[in-house]
Amino acid sequence: MSSGASSSNVNTEGVMLFEQPFARVPFENYRKVFRTTQRQIEKDFSAIQATTSGLVERSKNGGADKEDAIQTIDAMITRVENLKRKLSDLNENVGTPTQAVMKERLEHLSVVEDAESQTTPEYQRWSDTRLDRWLIDWTLRTGRERTAKKLTAEKDIHTLVDVDMFMDIRRIELGLLNRSCTEALAWCNENKAALRKLKSTLEFDLRLQEYIELARLRQKSEAIGYLTKHISWNDAHAQQIKQAATLLAFSPDTNCVPYKRLYDPARWDSLVRAFRLAVYSLNSLPTEPLLNLALYAGLASLKLPSCYDASCKNIDCPVCDADLGVLAQEVPSSHHVISTIVCQISGKIMNENNPPMAFPNGYVYSREALEEMAAQHGGIVTCPRSHKSCTLQELRKVFVS
Ligand SMILES: [Zn+2]
């Protein structure tokens, strides 16, 4: 019992590495509420300020009477009351629920901090919920919304998964697939500051696409109007803007490569990908499902070169399994600080007392076994796997480091 204690300790830091997006998504949502509130307040207050200075100005010039002053002040009061109503609606419908989500998620994570070991029932329950979360993340990313909703309801973990965010993503992507940038542009507008910080070119790409569509319809003056109104000149996009301007000289069936490429409908698919990438980086979400990342991490810790060698499959090893082996193909092999090599002939451990010896073709067996074989066959040793023979002297000693 005592030896198992250290290995079952919770690796809190490692666990938390995966949880950044889990905490980040509601935080980003809350930041959006905050920004909307701020914008609303700024807008209304500057209007009120302008009205006040107007009134002061008018009364100085003797142009404002008592009636005018009362009317102006009443209008200001109505404006402030409206603002108050808007803000409390926003807080009630979005702010408070988002705060509740943040609180529940942090409480969920605190279970890990408090867990004494991985074997406690609390931790086990937590890690079951984590698996449910990852499964829902996977179903949402792969377009299986109905399964995601069903699983969410069944496990009652609405606040711990991002169904709404992915439904939003889906809605905007469907818009793009139906060749409309409207929804995606509205999203860009909502997240303007964050996207600028990320140096995202999504908005530019969307604007360019709307321009290309006007060019496709040969609505040249509308296209020029759009270009001057929505695509501002900047050095980062200079080449693209020049090309876009020239596009009008080419018809949609052109064979001139750069312009043919601009007219290519496949650009819509790349817009879908660019949009998803922007949403993911905004929320610190990895581009791959969390479930895959967790599986990769587990597989990488088990994978050995021998897993792909049909002659040394280990039935207890998941990487040796044909299906999981495919998933593990791209992950690095595990690093073994202390490894034991077992001789395939004698089954004995090879070490400095019984060092491994290599045939010219690279197959390795223990010196003890080979010396025994040589003694029985007049100094000749034969590799049991490749059936190649040579003299004992031709073998090379292998140093294990
Ligand atoms: Zn294996």
mmCIF file of C-alpha atoms in Angstrom, residues 15 22 37 88 137 174 214 227 237-238 246 254 263 313-315 344 371 383 397:
data_model
loop_
_atom_site.group_PDB
_atom_site.id
_atom_site.type_symbol
_atom_site.label_atom_id
_atom_site.label_comp_id
_atom_site.label_asym_id
_atom_site.label_seq_id
_atom_site.Cartn_x
_atom_site.Cartn_y
_atom_site.Cartn_z
ATOM 1 C CA VAL A 15 -4.275 18.537 -14.985
ATOM 2 C CA PHE A 22 -12.521 25.726 -19.599
ATOM 3 C CA THR A 37 -21.873 47.987 -20.997
ATOM 4 C CA SER A 88 -29.991 45.937 -15.956
ATOM 5 C CA ASP A 137 -16.307 19.071 -26.737
ATOM 6 C CA LEU A 174 -23.630 28.026 -42.000
ATOM 7 C CA LEU A 214 -19.778 42.202 -56.213
ATOM 8 C CA LEU A 227 -13.654 48.894 -51.656
ATOM 9 C CA HIS A 237 -2.527 44.020 -47.241
ATOM 10 C CA ALA A 238 -1.146 46.315 -49.952
ATOM 11 C CA THR A 246 -7.459 44.946 -60.741
ATOM 12 C CA THR A 254 -10.837 34.252 -66.439
ATOM 13 C CA TYR A 263 -12.974 34.117 -57.958
ATOM 14 C CA LYS A 313 2.869 -6.954 -30.216
ATOM 15 C CA ASN A 314 1.947 -6.615 -26.573
ATOM 16 C CA ILE A 315 -1.732 -7.344 -25.943
ATOM 17 C CA GLN A 344 14.688 -12.870 -26.955
ATOM 18 C CA GLU A 371 28.133 -17.767 -26.432
ATOM 19 C CA CYS A 383 19.941 -14.960 -35.660
ATOM 20 C CA LYS A 397 29.014 -5.228 -28.341
#
